[in-house]
Amino acid sequence: MAGRTAPPTAIESVLSETRLFRPPKAFASRARVPDLASYRKLYAASVRNPGAFWAKQAGALLWRGRWKKALTWDPPFAKWFVGGKLNASENCLDRHVATARRNKVAIRWEGEPGDQRNLTYEDLLRETCRFANVLRGLGVRAGDRVGIYLPMIPELPIAMLACARIGAVHSVVFGGFSAESLRDRMNDAQAKVLVTADGGWRRGKIVELKAAADAACAGATCVEKVLVVRRTGRDVPMTAGRDVAYEEAARGVPTRCEPEALDAEHPLYILYTSGTTGKPKGIVHTTAGYLLGATKTMEWVFDIRDEDVFWCTADIGWVTGHTYVVYGPLSVGATVVMYEGAPDAPEKDRFWDIVERHRVNIFYTAPTAIRTFVKWGKDYPARHDLSSLRLLGTVGEPINPEAWMWYHETIGGGRCPIVDTWWQTETGCILISPLPGATPTKPGSATLPLPGVVPEVVGDDGKPVPKGKGGRLVLRKPWPSMLRTIHGDPDRYVSQYWSSVPGSYFTGDGAHRDKDGYFWIMGRIDDVIKVAGHRLGTAEVESAIVSHPRVAESAVVARPDELTGSAIVAFVVLRGGGKGDNALEDEIKAHVARTIGPVARPAQVQFTELLPKTRSGKIMRRLLRDIASGAKQLGDMTTLEDVAVLERLRAEYGEE
Ligand code: WTA
């Protein structure tokens, strides 16, 4: 954990984990990639001749028109399968409806209050077509952007697939984001239509999505129509001429809608994520490469079988939900479980109750959730029959070996392989992960790269570091599901990802490789913080804090946290100096939660008269991180302008 937030030069690997878990024989004997030699062969073929390799893999998709060239690489801009035509919703729906999967359940949905809906592939196709026709009726055409701000209800994947069907570009905004965050994203995407709901359920309370959507639209005049899906059934104010009740608009609308044959590089979606500046980046994914990555990783990493019930617990508002609740599993014709609410509603065994009742076979969640389950204790999973589980996965942040072992033993009964999957919003799908039938696992390591992925750990000079040494994690070669650009800002795409290590994609993560070539991801080394697996930029949080009328200046850093991985600590200088009290601290925390969303609420606000700066006026975050994480020794202070500031701050830190 010590290396997590350190600058690149100070990356040190602190883990020395020696346990090794081989794939269980029963699992390996049925797996697509049944041993390490097969993995190595596949990997070698993928790097020897990537064009030929991906050309072959592309057969996993349904094409409307044959592509001409697998990769067109004009660094750092990639195009995959140029000339090809396809439709993502046709790949996820029609191609299964044309087979015996027609009546297979695609989505087993459970609302937090306990209501349930099962949608077969045919049901999902009909609902998607109906939704697509409604969008068309509102004037949405191929290339238009549609915002989606919905709870975890079936209409969320339906709306996404409906957009994909007509070539509209969806931009899903997590329901936990504030009106302001929604407004900024709608404006950046220039969304024409926003799809929202009358609310959603979370811990027995209604999440007021429509009110937030209204507030957002007041400042996002690009939004011409707001489509409101019924979920809670409560009346919500409707703005005449703008708001449309989905159920009314859908009445009598045909349940057939021809999928548009779109270019392989047609944008499928924009998903906003935090970066190193205050402005979130609109990550652009396109159709063929993204879908291929999602599809192949379902086979390689999850070894998905037709009879499996697959449950990824991520909210669709994040990339994990896009790829592993919607596009990946539906593309391969799987049955997915989708759950609306909180893991402790009504009790702390809700997830295990769902696993038991739906006979879940593959379960994919985040380390922060696992650590919470550890804290809640073994009694909750013990109440349920978890014997249906055959494979477990984690994503979103480094998993500590203790949590890994607990997951393995308490949830997996010692029999399920664990896939610790490393990837990012930008990468579109999993890039580094064990293959469950092939790769021996070590608790805490994401192990080896998937076919076609060429990661390396490099030093500040961009040169590979020796095994065992920490450095920056970069990717040397383009891959099909990579982001294509940042929406509306190709220069930022180049500077953000391709400039710090010329010729390579810089992930923002620190990592090291052990003697077996296994990757150990140590976490972000840029100004991005992962709180409970959610990605936040320190600059975003700082700008929210300084928008409080009493705040003059602020610096936000991460400190390690047992439950959430990292927690946000905000150092705050008040206008006119002076110290704030507890009430002001609470007010600032609430202000951030209101401005960005509850996920960004700082764990701690520390008032200070001054922030430690260099002579040229740069805030020395490294020293603040040292203070926030309670380091005994502070790092190099030679460039610090006023050492006394720091000494005072350190003495005061954590005092009430
Ligand atoms: C972190 C989530 C360690 C990492 C899919 C990355 C991980 C960031 C892992 C991307 C893992 C994700 N082990 N760290 N298995 N998976 N991360 O965009 O810091 O929300 O850069 O995508 O999560 O976060 P994002």
CSV table of N, CA and C and ligand atoms in Angstrom, one decimal, residues 4 271-274 283 318-321 324 364 367 394-399 419-430 432-433 444-446 473 505 507-510 520-526 528 530 533-536, ligand 1:
chain,number,residue,atom,x,y,z
A,4,ARG,N,1.3,3.3,-3.2
A,4,ARG,CA,0.1,3.6,-4.0
A,4,ARG,C,0.0,5.0,-4.5
A,271,LEU,N,-18.0,7.7,-22.3
A,271,LEU,CA,-18.1,7.5,-20.9
A,271,LEU,C,-17.1,8.5,-20.2
A,272,TYR,N,-17.6,9.3,-19.3
A,272,TYR,CA,-16.8,10.3,-18.7
A,272,TYR,C,-16.0,9.7,-17.5
A,273,THR,N,-14.8,10.0,-17.4
A,273,THR,CA,-14.0,9.6,-16.3
A,273,THR,C,-13.0,10.6,-15.8
A,274,SER,N,-12.5,10.5,-14.6
A,274,SER,CA,-11.7,11.5,-14.0
A,274,SER,C,-10.3,11.4,-14.5
A,283,ILE,N,-14.4,9.6,-22.6
A,283,ILE,CA,-13.7,8.5,-23.3
A,283,ILE,C,-14.6,8.0,-24.4
A,318,TRP,N,-20.6,2.8,-14.6
A,318,TRP,CA,-19.1,2.7,-14.7
A,318,TRP,C,-18.8,1.8,-15.8
A,319,VAL,N,-17.5,1.8,-16.3
A,319,VAL,CA,-17.1,1.0,-17.5
A,319,VAL,C,-17.3,-0.5,-17.2
A,320,THR,N,-17.1,-0.9,-16.0
A,320,THR,CA,-17.2,-2.3,-15.7
A,320,THR,C,-18.6,-2.8,-16.0
A,321,GLY,N,-19.6,-2.0,-15.7
A,321,GLY,CA,-21.0,-2.3,-16.0
A,321,GLY,C,-21.3,-2.3,-17.5
A,324,TYR,N,-19.2,-5.6,-18.7
A,324,TYR,CA,-19.5,-6.9,-18.1
A,324,TYR,C,-20.9,-7.1,-17.5
A,364,TYR,N,-18.5,-11.4,-10.0
A,364,TYR,CA,-17.4,-10.4,-10.3
A,364,TYR,C,-17.7,-9.2,-9.6
A,367,PRO,N,-12.7,-5.1,-4.9
A,367,PRO,CA,-12.0,-5.4,-3.6
A,367,PRO,C,-12.6,-4.6,-2.5
A,394,THR,N,-12.3,-10.0,-9.5
A,394,THR,CA,-12.3,-8.7,-8.9
A,394,THR,C,-11.7,-7.7,-9.9
A,395,VAL,N,-12.1,-6.4,-9.6
A,395,VAL,CA,-11.7,-5.3,-10.5
A,395,VAL,C,-11.8,-4.0,-9.8
A,396,GLY,N,-11.0,-3.1,-10.2
A,396,GLY,CA,-11.2,-1.7,-9.8
A,396,GLY,C,-10.1,-1.1,-9.0
A,397,GLU,N,-9.3,-1.9,-8.3
A,397,GLU,CA,-8.2,-1.4,-7.5
A,397,GLU,C,-7.4,-2.7,-7.1
A,398,PRO,N,-6.2,-2.4,-6.5
A,398,PRO,CA,-5.4,-3.6,-6.1
A,398,PRO,C,-6.2,-4.3,-5.0
A,399,ILE,N,-6.1,-5.6,-5.0
A,399,ILE,CA,-6.7,-6.4,-3.9
A,399,ILE,C,-5.6,-6.8,-3.0
A,419,VAL,N,-10.1,-14.5,-10.7
A,419,VAL,CA,-9.4,-13.7,-11.7
A,419,VAL,C,-9.4,-12.2,-11.2
A,420,ASP,N,-8.1,-11.8,-11.0
A,420,ASP,CA,-7.9,-10.4,-10.6
A,420,ASP,C,-7.6,-9.6,-11.9
A,421,THR,N,-8.6,-8.9,-12.3
A,421,THR,CA,-8.6,-8.3,-13.7
A,421,THR,C,-8.2,-6.8,-13.7
A,422,TRP,N,-7.1,-6.5,-14.3
A,422,TRP,CA,-6.7,-5.1,-14.4
A,422,TRP,C,-7.2,-4.5,-15.7
A,423,TRP,N,-7.8,-3.4,-15.7
A,423,TRP,CA,-8.1,-2.6,-16.9
A,423,TRP,C,-8.6,-1.3,-16.5
A,424,GLN,N,-9.1,-0.5,-17.4
A,424,GLN,CA,-9.5,0.9,-17.2
A,424,GLN,C,-10.6,1.3,-18.1
A,425,THR,N,-11.3,2.4,-17.8
A,425,THR,CA,-12.3,3.0,-18.7
A,425,THR,C,-11.7,3.1,-20.1
A,426,GLU,N,-10.5,3.5,-20.2
A,426,GLU,CA,-9.9,3.7,-21.5
A,426,GLU,C,-9.6,2.5,-22.2
A,427,THR,N,-9.3,1.4,-21.5
A,427,THR,CA,-8.9,0.1,-22.2
A,427,THR,C,-10.1,-0.6,-22.7
A,428,GLY,N,-11.3,-0.3,-22.2
A,428,GLY,CA,-12.5,-0.9,-22.7
A,428,GLY,C,-12.8,-2.3,-22.2
A,429,CYS,N,-11.8,-3.1,-22.1
A,429,CYS,CA,-12.0,-4.5,-21.5
A,429,CYS,C,-10.8,-4.9,-20.7
A,430,ILE,N,-10.9,-6.0,-20.1
A,430,ILE,CA,-9.8,-6.5,-19.3
A,430,ILE,C,-8.5,-6.7,-20.1
A,432,ILE,N,-5.1,-7.3,-18.3
A,432,ILE,CA,-4.1,-8.1,-17.6
A,432,ILE,C,-5.0,-8.9,-16.6
A,433,SER,N,-4.9,-10.2,-16.7
A,433,SER,CA,-5.7,-11.1,-15.8
A,433,SER,C,-5.2,-12.5,-16.0
A,444,GLY,N,-3.1,-11.0,-5.0
A,444,GLY,CA,-2.7,-9.6,-5.1
A,444,GLY,C,-2.0,-9.3,-6.4
A,445,SER,N,-1.9,-10.3,-7.3
A,445,SER,CA,-1.3,-10.1,-8.6
A,445,SER,C,-2.3,-10.3,-9.7
A,446,ALA,N,-2.4,-9.3,-10.7
A,446,ALA,CA,-3.3,-9.5,-11.8
A,446,ALA,C,-2.6,-10.4,-12.8
A,473,LEU,N,3.4,1.8,-15.4
A,473,LEU,CA,2.8,0.7,-16.2
A,473,LEU,C,2.4,1.4,-17.6
A,505,TYR,N,1.4,4.1,-24.4
A,505,TYR,CA,0.2,4.5,-23.7
A,505,TYR,C,0.6,4.5,-22.2
A,507,THR,N,-0.6,4.4,-18.5
A,507,THR,CA,-1.9,4.0,-17.8
A,507,THR,C,-2.2,4.9,-16.6
A,508,GLY,N,-1.2,5.6,-16.0
A,508,GLY,CA,-1.4,6.3,-14.8
A,508,GLY,C,-1.1,5.5,-13.6
A,509,ASP,N,-0.9,4.2,-13.8
A,509,ASP,CA,-0.6,3.3,-12.7
A,509,ASP,C,0.9,3.0,-12.5
A,510,GLY,N,1.2,2.7,-11.2
A,510,GLY,CA,2.5,2.2,-10.9
A,510,GLY,C,2.4,0.6,-10.8
A,520,TRP,N,2.2,-6.8,-10.8
A,520,TRP,CA,1.6,-6.4,-9.5
A,520,TRP,C,1.3,-4.9,-9.7
A,521,ILE,N,0.0,-4.6,-9.7
A,521,ILE,CA,-0.4,-3.2,-9.9
A,521,ILE,C,-0.4,-2.5,-8.5
A,522,MET,N,0.3,-1.4,-8.4
A,522,MET,CA,0.3,-0.7,-7.1
A,522,MET,C,-0.6,0.5,-7.0
A,523,GLY,N,-1.3,0.8,-8.0
A,523,GLY,CA,-2.3,1.9,-7.9
A,523,GLY,C,-1.9,3.1,-8.7
A,524,ARG,N,-2.7,4.1,-8.6
A,524,ARG,CA,-2.5,5.3,-9.4
A,524,ARG,C,-1.2,6.1,-8.9
A,525,ILE,N,-0.5,6.6,-9.8
A,525,ILE,CA,0.6,7.5,-9.5
A,525,ILE,C,0.4,8.9,-10.0
A,526,ASP,N,-0.8,9.1,-10.6
A,526,ASP,CA,-1.1,10.5,-11.1
A,526,ASP,C,-2.0,11.1,-10.1
A,528,VAL,N,-5.1,11.0,-9.6
A,528,VAL,CA,-6.4,10.3,-9.6
A,528,VAL,C,-6.4,9.5,-8.4
A,530,LYS,N,-8.6,6.4,-6.2
A,530,LYS,CA,-9.6,5.4,-6.3
A,530,LYS,C,-10.3,5.3,-4.9
A,533,GLY,N,-13.1,2.0,-5.2
A,533,GLY,CA,-13.1,1.6,-6.7
A,533,GLY,C,-13.6,2.7,-7.6
A,534,HIS,N,-14.2,3.8,-7.0
A,534,HIS,CA,-14.6,4.9,-7.9
A,534,HIS,C,-13.5,5.8,-8.2
A,535,ARG,N,-13.5,6.3,-9.4
A,535,ARG,CA,-12.3,7.0,-9.9
A,535,ARG,C,-12.6,8.5,-9.8
A,536,LEU,N,-11.8,9.2,-9.0
A,536,LEU,CA,-12.0,10.7,-8.8
A,536,LEU,C,-10.7,11.4,-9.1
B,1,WTA,C1,-7.4,0.5,-11.0
B,1,WTA,C2,-12.1,0.2,-13.8
B,1,WTA,C3,-5.3,-3.0,-9.4
B,1,WTA,C4,-6.1,1.1,-11.7
B,1,WTA,C5,-12.2,-1.1,-14.7
B,1,WTA,C6,-6.7,1.6,-13.0
B,1,WTA,C7,-6.8,-1.9,-10.7
B,1,WTA,C8,-8.0,2.1,-12.6
B,1,WTA,C9,-7.4,-3.1,-11.1
B,1,WTA,C10,-9.0,2.3,-13.7
B,1,WTA,C11,-6.8,-4.3,-10.6
B,1,WTA,C12,-8.5,-1.5,-12.0
B,1,WTA,N1,-5.7,-4.2,-9.8
B,1,WTA,N2,-5.8,-1.9,-9.9
B,1,WTA,N3,-7.3,-5.5,-10.9
B,1,WTA,N4,-8.4,-2.8,-11.9
B,1,WTA,N5,-7.5,-0.9,-11.3
B,1,WTA,O1,-11.3,3.6,-15.2
B,1,WTA,O2,-5.6,2.1,-10.9
B,1,WTA,O3,-12.7,3.1,-13.1
B,1,WTA,O4,-5.9,2.6,-13.6
B,1,WTA,O5,-11.8,1.3,-14.6
B,1,WTA,O6,-8.5,1.2,-11.6
B,1,WTA,O7,-10.3,2.7,-13.2
B,1,WTA,P1,-11.6,2.7,-14.0
